[in-house]
Amino acid sequence: MPINYIYPEYEIIRDKNKCIKCKVCVRQCSNEAHTYDEELDCLYEHNERCVNCHRCVALCPTRALKIVKTDHTFRENYNFTGELINEIYRQAESGGVLLSSMGNPKPFPVYWDKLLINASQVTNPSIDPLREPMETKVFLGKKVSKVEFDENGEVITKGYPNLELSMPILFSAMSYGSISKNAHEALARAAQELGIYYNTGEGGLHKDFYKYGKNTIVQVASGRFGVHKGYLEAGAAIEIKMGQGAKPGIGGHLPGEKIGEDISATRMIPQGTDAISPAPHHDIYSIEDLRQLVYSLKEATNYEKPVIVKIAAVHNVAAIASGIARSGADIIAIDGFRGGTGAAPTRIRDNVGIPIELALAAVDQRLREEGIRNEVSIVIAGSIRNSADIVKAVALGADAVYIGTAALLAIGCHLCRDCQSGKCNWGIATQREDLVKRLNPDIAYKRLVNLLTAWNHEIMEMMGGMGINSIEALRGNRLMLRGVGLNEKELEIFGIKHAGE
Amino acid sequence: MIKREGEIRIPSGCAICGFINKSGKKVSGDVIVKSISYMHDRSNGLGGGFAGYGIYPEYKDLYAFHIFFEDLNARVETERFLEKYFDIVNLSRIPVKKVKSITDSPLIWRYFVEPISTKLAASQLDEKEYVVQKVLKINSDIKGAYVFSSGKNMGVFKAVGFPEDIGEFYRLEEYEGYMWTAHGRYPTNTPGWWGGAHPFALLDHTIVHNGEISSYDANRRFVEMFGYVCTLLTDTEVITYIFDYLTRRQNLSYTDVANIIAAPFWEHIERMEPNQREKFKFFRNTFSSLLITGPFSILVGFEGGLMALNDRLKLRSMVAAEKDDTLYVASEECAIRAICPDVDKIWSPKGGEPIIATLYEKEGASICR
């Protein structure tokens, strides 16, 4: 029954006049979308295998290739779109859960694009970052609430362990397993050079990367893969992963075929076995259990490292964050529903959770109302796309942001969203040796450094325009934002006025 | 309808000046009026005011509340509230003189009060916190009433108009103080009522400020965590609360406060001695939300002392001078020369560098710690 034939979404267009039959495309495509027939001396395109990752397009020496969206169509239907129809065919065929990768691509509102930033005119001066100091240094962690002095007036209070960042940006958690070793190396080296942090994700820390420990956040997730004393001690901070924006309420699954020798050793599980992270932590069924894990980790590391608790942005996020702030956590990381993933059930990725912009505004406001905003720092994730998003996030109340997708884009990801296949042609979301070696960490780390250096310059320019010369004076400074095209309720949640008001 | 100050945020330019006689010698209020009048063009007639210290020696142990009432009802309700929590030792209208340019005057009353001791004990608060809470309560909850001065042996006098007319209106020549500050305002919008004029005061702290701080909402949202309610949406209000929080609740010295709100740049901190570096780093991290950015020059009056401070880039003019026992500070040199033509020393303080002067009798005694 040929119902299961699905016409390819994208078509490879080869300009035969330009093509010199060098066969780079054949060699480069791990999906085998290009083949060569020697007898006929002819190149063929297999559109059904193409994931539109642009590897062949980028490497074709004569620019003979392009990928276009097919004009093949079902009868137009606003309700049952072609995508939905095909998904039903696929599930009717397989009986399985649909899987997707990277962040939610659906046309939900992107609130960042409905927030506008202020600038100084006449009544106060803007500040030129080329001529005056412009500070983006950030500390993450709990703050002292009462300062004590000795009889000579010297401060005797010791602060809590904090992370010090040169700019309000961190690389978010992406495990060794979900991404390649070379990708990890690029992130670690970039974090070290920039004076920021990268995050191991739940896959443990490869033995070669302990040397980047000062710039590493080590994650403890529900599967506890790769967690041991040395691991906890290696990092600058420990993150308890309670949830992920792309798949709130869901665990993780790294298939056995990706568990080779190296990953097996790093995760501390046998080669070839599936690495399954349970949906909940089985020692955390409530908020008081979280407190016990937070303090267990602090005990294990002598109270020298801040503990981050990462949650997905869900409906009741403000109350949950407030509970976490009272549970000993030093930093709360909130991941919005557009956050990326190496693989998640499609329906969950596209329908569960809330936008990070609203979650951030609600959490920051709630913690202030409760008078506990100083107990924790807030780091947000879940689709920070550029420096303006960061400025808006800080003005809403974030201390810093995690970037994941943007960092991968910087090192070559083309957002084809096929990570779950493990055949990433750019050497990022794959463990196949021939593909991994395509990603040169020497070049990749430099590109990450470039991207964040550029963003930091842009942040400084925007701050200077507002007459602000230190990032802490921007944090929670919502008067610097106006909404455009937002309704009363949205403005109320953001705590901002509409443009023109 | 035009919105009143408090419903919108109004940027302002300003003139400020002030002086303190460190030996405690009293000076009549007309001197400060003369000084600020020389900076007439820095105001636009939409607000001004004065703060005098040492002006109520006969009631020096009582809190002097200066209150604006929009109508009789507000006064009745406020007095009922005051009687519940305070012993009112004296009350009267504040004497004023009709001045052509000063119109729309509210009722202006003065109360000398002390907390009822049993109520104070029952509240489990220290006395100052008790008074602060009651003042903030009146200002946020009683419609048409506004306490604009609440310290001991000091008082604020302010109105909508040019400062020299306001001085005449309040008959400042009849008061004598060891310290005076003054403010002339150049708001972009009409403030709509007298409460929006400056100085802004809480207990014995008064602040006159020239500038427009860009960190306003970050500062506001932080101090509001500690029970302060910013009803006016002005820089001066939030700066006053920051001073109250840091000196009274955190017990920090005025120098430390300056090092927090106009903190040195990181590149400067990195070059300090290790001890100093740790301290400054600790302060900047702990009180990061109280860093004030954007232009400001402020004069902070407190019991027995005066502090002048510029923002760390010095984006507003401010000049200081000394003559014998008196320290003068003003937005422009002319305001100092007007009342003290031959100063011993005159200079322009650096950005972020506080100038603090206290009465000799207070010296050695630690201020706020």
mmCIF file of C-alpha atoms in Angstrom, chain A residues 262-491:
data_model
loop_
_atom_site.group_PDB
_atom_site.id
_atom_site.type_symbol
_atom_site.label_atom_id
_atom_site.label_comp_id
_atom_site.label_asym_id
_atom_site.label_seq_id
_atom_site.Cartn_x
_atom_site.Cartn_y
_atom_site.Cartn_z
ATOM 1 C CA ASP A 262 34.754 7.148 25.236
ATOM 2 C CA ILE A 263 31.161 8.020 26.088
ATOM 3 C CA SER A 264 30.826 4.783 28.010
ATOM 4 C CA ALA A 265 33.792 5.732 30.174
ATOM 5 C CA THR A 266 32.596 9.304 30.645
ATOM 6 C CA ARG A 267 29.028 8.353 31.518
ATOM 7 C CA MET A 268 30.128 5.352 33.572
ATOM 8 C CA ILE A 269 27.820 2.912 31.810
ATOM 9 C CA PRO A 270 28.575 -0.181 29.653
ATOM 10 C CA GLN A 271 29.240 0.290 25.965
ATOM 11 C CA GLY A 272 26.230 -0.086 23.709
ATOM 12 C CA THR A 273 23.621 0.223 26.459
ATOM 13 C CA ASP A 274 20.919 2.859 26.201
ATOM 14 C CA ALA A 275 21.450 5.823 28.540
ATOM 15 C CA ILE A 276 17.995 6.572 29.875
ATOM 16 C CA SER A 277 17.445 9.555 32.152
ATOM 17 C CA PRO A 278 14.194 9.129 34.073
ATOM 18 C CA ALA A 279 11.560 11.850 33.814
ATOM 19 C CA PRO A 280 11.821 12.813 37.506
ATOM 20 C CA HIS A 281 14.777 12.475 39.832
ATOM 21 C CA HIS A 282 13.712 9.444 41.804
ATOM 22 C CA ASP A 283 15.040 10.993 44.979
ATOM 23 C CA ILE A 284 13.132 14.256 44.393
ATOM 24 C CA TYR A 285 9.381 13.928 44.522
ATOM 25 C CA SER A 286 8.849 17.269 46.219
ATOM 26 C CA ILE A 287 10.453 20.581 47.091
ATOM 27 C CA GLU A 288 11.815 19.391 50.456
ATOM 28 C CA ASP A 289 13.617 16.558 48.636
ATOM 29 C CA LEU A 290 15.270 19.115 46.363
ATOM 30 C CA ARG A 291 16.649 20.877 49.402
ATOM 31 C CA GLN A 292 18.270 17.617 50.507
ATOM 32 C CA LEU A 293 19.975 17.106 47.170
ATOM 33 C CA VAL A 294 21.159 20.737 47.082
ATOM 34 C CA TYR A 295 22.738 20.353 50.497
ATOM 35 C CA SER A 296 24.132 16.871 49.729
ATOM 36 C CA LEU A 297 26.007 18.390 46.815
ATOM 37 C CA LYS A 298 27.154 21.328 48.928
ATOM 38 C CA GLU A 299 28.358 18.960 51.644
ATOM 39 C CA ALA A 300 30.211 16.911 49.047
ATOM 40 C CA THR A 301 32.007 20.002 47.785
ATOM 41 C CA ASN A 302 32.624 21.712 51.127
ATOM 42 C CA TYR A 303 30.216 24.598 50.433
ATOM 43 C CA GLU A 304 32.717 26.015 47.963
ATOM 44 C CA LYS A 305 30.577 25.930 44.838
ATOM 45 C CA PRO A 306 27.274 27.541 43.963
ATOM 46 C CA VAL A 307 24.466 25.128 43.139
ATOM 47 C CA ILE A 308 22.230 25.858 40.173
ATOM 48 C CA VAL A 309 18.765 24.369 39.848
ATOM 49 C CA LYS A 310 17.554 24.269 36.272
ATOM 50 C CA ILE A 311 13.860 23.997 35.518
ATOM 51 C CA ALA A 312 11.674 24.192 32.463
ATOM 52 C CA ALA A 313 9.358 27.192 32.219
ATOM 53 C CA VAL A 314 5.941 25.760 32.998
ATOM 54 C CA HIS A 315 2.665 27.390 34.010
ATOM 55 C CA ASN A 316 3.388 27.698 37.713
ATOM 56 C CA VAL A 317 7.008 28.722 37.233
ATOM 57 C CA ALA A 318 6.947 31.726 39.595
ATOM 58 C CA ALA A 319 5.830 29.687 42.588
ATOM 59 C CA ILE A 320 8.253 26.891 41.739
ATOM 60 C CA ALA A 321 11.141 29.348 41.476
ATOM 61 C CA SER A 322 10.170 30.895 44.780
ATOM 62 C CA GLY A 323 10.299 27.424 46.350
ATOM 63 C CA ILE A 324 13.706 26.777 44.828
ATOM 64 C CA ALA A 325 15.024 30.106 46.129
ATOM 65 C CA ARG A 326 14.131 28.904 49.631
ATOM 66 C CA SER A 327 15.782 25.528 49.098
ATOM 67 C CA GLY A 328 19.393 26.557 49.250
ATOM 68 C CA ALA A 329 19.950 26.942 45.525
ATOM 69 C CA ASP A 330 22.264 29.827 44.604
ATOM 70 C CA ILE A 331 21.164 30.196 41.019
ATOM 71 C CA ILE A 332 17.931 29.326 39.241
ATOM 72 C CA ALA A 333 18.173 28.509 35.558
ATOM 73 C CA ILE A 334 14.893 28.690 33.671
ATOM 74 C CA ASP A 335 14.590 27.157 30.240
ATOM 75 C CA GLY A 336 11.782 28.394 27.976
ATOM 76 C CA PHE A 337 9.645 26.359 25.624
ATOM 77 C CA ARG A 338 11.751 27.321 22.631
ATOM 78 C CA GLY A 339 14.860 25.781 24.135
ATOM 79 C CA GLY A 340 16.823 23.347 22.011
ATOM 80 C CA THR A 341 17.293 19.613 22.349
ATOM 81 C CA GLY A 342 19.165 16.770 20.726
ATOM 82 C CA ALA A 343 15.918 14.820 20.574
ATOM 83 C CA ALA A 344 12.460 15.256 22.060
ATOM 84 C CA PRO A 345 8.982 13.971 21.321
ATOM 85 C CA THR A 346 7.634 16.418 18.752
ATOM 86 C CA ARG A 347 4.275 16.921 20.452
ATOM 87 C CA ILE A 348 5.934 17.782 23.735
ATOM 88 C CA ARG A 349 8.505 20.095 22.222
ATOM 89 C CA ASP A 350 5.815 21.993 20.344
ATOM 90 C CA ASN A 351 3.069 22.128 22.972
ATOM 91 C CA VAL A 352 4.419 21.962 26.514
ATOM 92 C CA GLY A 353 5.786 24.863 28.538
ATOM 93 C CA ILE A 354 5.610 28.647 28.209
ATOM 94 C CA PRO A 355 7.693 31.393 26.584
ATOM 95 C CA ILE A 356 10.816 32.304 28.543
ATOM 96 C CA GLU A 357 10.103 36.042 28.314
ATOM 97 C CA LEU A 358 6.877 35.692 30.316
ATOM 98 C CA ALA A 359 8.404 33.161 32.699
ATOM 99 C CA LEU A 360 11.339 35.460 33.442
ATOM 100 C CA ALA A 361 9.120 38.484 34.059
ATOM 101 C CA ALA A 362 6.882 36.483 36.379
ATOM 102 C CA VAL A 363 9.733 34.880 38.336
ATOM 103 C CA ASP A 364 11.732 38.087 38.812
ATOM 104 C CA GLN A 365 8.643 39.938 40.000
ATOM 105 C CA ARG A 366 7.559 37.156 42.335
ATOM 106 C CA LEU A 367 10.970 36.853 43.954
ATOM 107 C CA ARG A 368 11.012 40.614 44.534
ATOM 108 C CA GLU A 369 7.517 40.581 46.016
ATOM 109 C CA GLU A 370 8.684 37.863 48.374
ATOM 110 C CA GLY A 371 11.834 39.873 49.174
ATOM 111 C CA ILE A 372 14.103 36.975 48.158
ATOM 112 C CA ARG A 373 15.444 38.139 44.814
ATOM 113 C CA ASN A 374 18.879 38.524 46.415
ATOM 114 C CA GLU A 375 18.884 34.913 47.575
ATOM 115 C CA VAL A 376 19.366 33.672 44.028
ATOM 116 C CA SER A 377 20.562 34.739 40.626
ATOM 117 C CA ILE A 378 18.413 34.080 37.590
ATOM 118 C CA VAL A 379 19.853 32.640 34.409
ATOM 119 C CA ILE A 380 17.490 32.149 31.511
ATOM 120 C CA ALA A 381 17.630 29.963 28.438
ATOM 121 C CA GLY A 382 15.284 28.937 25.710
ATOM 122 C CA SER A 383 16.091 30.900 22.669
ATOM 123 C CA ILE A 384 18.368 33.817 23.086
ATOM 124 C CA ARG A 385 19.130 34.679 19.482
ATOM 125 C CA ASN A 386 21.190 37.857 19.592
ATOM 126 C CA SER A 387 22.594 40.589 21.818
ATOM 127 C CA ALA A 388 19.330 42.565 21.832
ATOM 128 C CA ASP A 389 17.537 39.562 23.336
ATOM 129 C CA ILE A 390 20.157 39.605 26.099
ATOM 130 C CA VAL A 391 19.716 43.312 26.801
ATOM 131 C CA LYS A 392 15.952 42.793 27.007
ATOM 132 C CA ALA A 393 16.358 39.742 29.240
ATOM 133 C CA VAL A 394 18.628 41.615 31.652
ATOM 134 C CA ALA A 395 16.244 44.594 31.708
ATOM 135 C CA LEU A 396 13.397 42.227 32.565
ATOM 136 C CA GLY A 397 15.443 40.900 35.476
ATOM 137 C CA ALA A 398 17.812 38.137 34.343
ATOM 138 C CA ASP A 399 21.343 38.079 35.743
ATOM 139 C CA ALA A 400 22.644 36.198 32.720
ATOM 140 C CA VAL A 401 21.572 34.022 29.831
ATOM 141 C CA TYR A 402 22.439 30.573 28.582
ATOM 142 C CA ILE A 403 22.933 30.166 24.859
ATOM 143 C CA GLY A 404 22.859 26.786 23.140
ATOM 144 C CA THR A 405 21.468 26.954 19.628
ATOM 145 C CA ALA A 406 23.254 30.225 18.858
ATOM 146 C CA ALA A 407 26.550 28.702 20.000
ATOM 147 C CA LEU A 408 26.058 25.657 17.767
ATOM 148 C CA LEU A 409 25.176 27.905 14.832
ATOM 149 C CA ALA A 410 28.471 29.707 15.388
ATOM 150 C CA ILE A 411 30.391 26.453 14.902
ATOM 151 C CA GLY A 412 28.531 25.329 11.812
ATOM 152 C CA CYS A 413 25.073 24.042 12.735
ATOM 153 C CA HIS A 414 22.584 24.908 9.988
ATOM 154 C CA LEU A 415 19.492 24.198 12.079
ATOM 155 C CA CYS A 416 18.292 21.332 9.891
ATOM 156 C CA ARG A 417 16.850 19.841 13.088
ATOM 157 C CA ASP A 418 17.882 16.272 12.433
ATOM 158 C CA CYS A 419 20.177 15.790 15.448
ATOM 159 C CA GLN A 420 18.314 12.669 16.570
ATOM 160 C CA SER A 421 19.642 10.763 13.524
ATOM 161 C CA GLY A 422 23.227 11.055 14.774
ATOM 162 C CA LYS A 423 24.413 11.760 11.235
ATOM 163 C CA CYS A 424 25.237 15.433 11.625
ATOM 164 C CA ASN A 425 27.235 16.421 8.588
ATOM 165 C CA TRP A 426 28.817 19.322 10.470
ATOM 166 C CA GLY A 427 30.361 17.077 13.109
ATOM 167 C CA ILE A 428 28.339 18.523 15.961
ATOM 168 C CA ALA A 429 25.456 16.236 16.878
ATOM 169 C CA THR A 430 27.149 12.995 16.004
ATOM 170 C CA GLN A 431 29.558 10.437 17.413
ATOM 171 C CA ARG A 432 30.671 9.023 14.040
ATOM 172 C CA GLU A 433 34.393 9.511 13.933
ATOM 173 C CA ASP A 434 34.546 10.474 10.267
ATOM 174 C CA LEU A 435 31.944 13.164 10.861
ATOM 175 C CA VAL A 436 33.285 14.413 14.209
ATOM 176 C CA LYS A 437 36.673 15.152 12.693
ATOM 177 C CA ARG A 438 35.028 17.586 10.274
ATOM 178 C CA LEU A 439 34.642 19.963 13.203
ATOM 179 C CA ASN A 440 38.017 21.541 13.899
ATOM 180 C CA PRO A 441 38.045 22.720 17.531
ATOM 181 C CA ASP A 442 40.820 25.232 16.816
ATOM 182 C CA ILE A 443 38.590 27.042 14.362
ATOM 183 C CA ALA A 444 35.317 26.398 16.154
ATOM 184 C CA TYR A 445 36.418 27.832 19.500
ATOM 185 C CA LYS A 446 37.665 30.972 17.792
ATOM 186 C CA ARG A 447 34.288 31.425 16.127
ATOM 187 C CA LEU A 448 32.576 31.170 19.516
ATOM 188 C CA VAL A 449 34.958 33.748 20.936
ATOM 189 C CA ASN A 450 34.227 36.011 17.962
ATOM 190 C CA LEU A 451 30.468 35.687 18.322
ATOM 191 C CA LEU A 452 30.400 36.521 22.013
ATOM 192 C CA THR A 453 32.947 39.294 21.663
ATOM 193 C CA ALA A 454 30.721 40.827 19.002
ATOM 194 C CA TRP A 455 27.614 40.440 21.162
ATOM 195 C CA ASN A 456 29.359 41.981 24.132
ATOM 196 C CA HIS A 457 30.266 44.998 22.013
ATOM 197 C CA GLU A 458 26.648 45.316 20.946
ATOM 198 C CA ILE A 459 25.427 45.031 24.535
ATOM 199 C CA MET A 460 27.824 47.833 25.484
ATOM 200 C CA GLU A 461 26.579 50.013 22.639
ATOM 201 C CA MET A 462 22.973 49.563 23.696
ATOM 202 C CA MET A 463 23.809 50.176 27.353
ATOM 203 C CA GLY A 464 25.753 53.303 26.451
ATOM 204 C CA GLY A 465 22.789 54.534 24.440
ATOM 205 C CA MET A 466 20.653 54.230 27.547
ATOM 206 C CA GLY A 467 23.234 56.115 29.605
ATOM 207 C CA ILE A 468 24.051 52.983 31.601
ATOM 208 C CA ASN A 469 27.712 52.070 32.057
ATOM 209 C CA SER A 470 27.422 48.958 34.143
ATOM 210 C CA ILE A 471 25.265 45.941 33.479
ATOM 211 C CA GLU A 472 23.960 45.719 37.057
ATOM 212 C CA ALA A 473 22.172 49.036 36.579
ATOM 213 C CA LEU A 474 20.322 47.460 33.671
ATOM 214 C CA ARG A 475 19.242 44.357 35.554
ATOM 215 C CA GLY A 476 15.527 44.546 36.330
ATOM 216 C CA ASN A 477 15.435 48.076 34.917
ATOM 217 C CA ARG A 478 12.106 47.572 33.160
ATOM 218 C CA LEU A 479 11.609 51.279 32.593
ATOM 219 C CA MET A 480 14.117 50.807 29.774
ATOM 220 C CA LEU A 481 11.614 48.630 27.910
ATOM 221 C CA ARG A 482 8.365 49.365 26.095
ATOM 222 C CA GLY A 483 6.011 46.859 24.511
ATOM 223 C CA VAL A 484 4.676 47.069 21.013
ATOM 224 C CA GLY A 485 1.575 45.173 19.909
ATOM 225 C CA LEU A 486 1.034 43.685 23.359
ATOM 226 C CA ASN A 487 -2.282 43.553 25.175
ATOM 227 C CA GLU A 488 -2.931 44.892 28.684
ATOM 228 C CA LYS A 489 -2.409 41.495 30.295
ATOM 229 C CA GLU A 490 0.903 40.907 28.592
ATOM 230 C CA LEU A 491 2.107 44.382 29.582
#
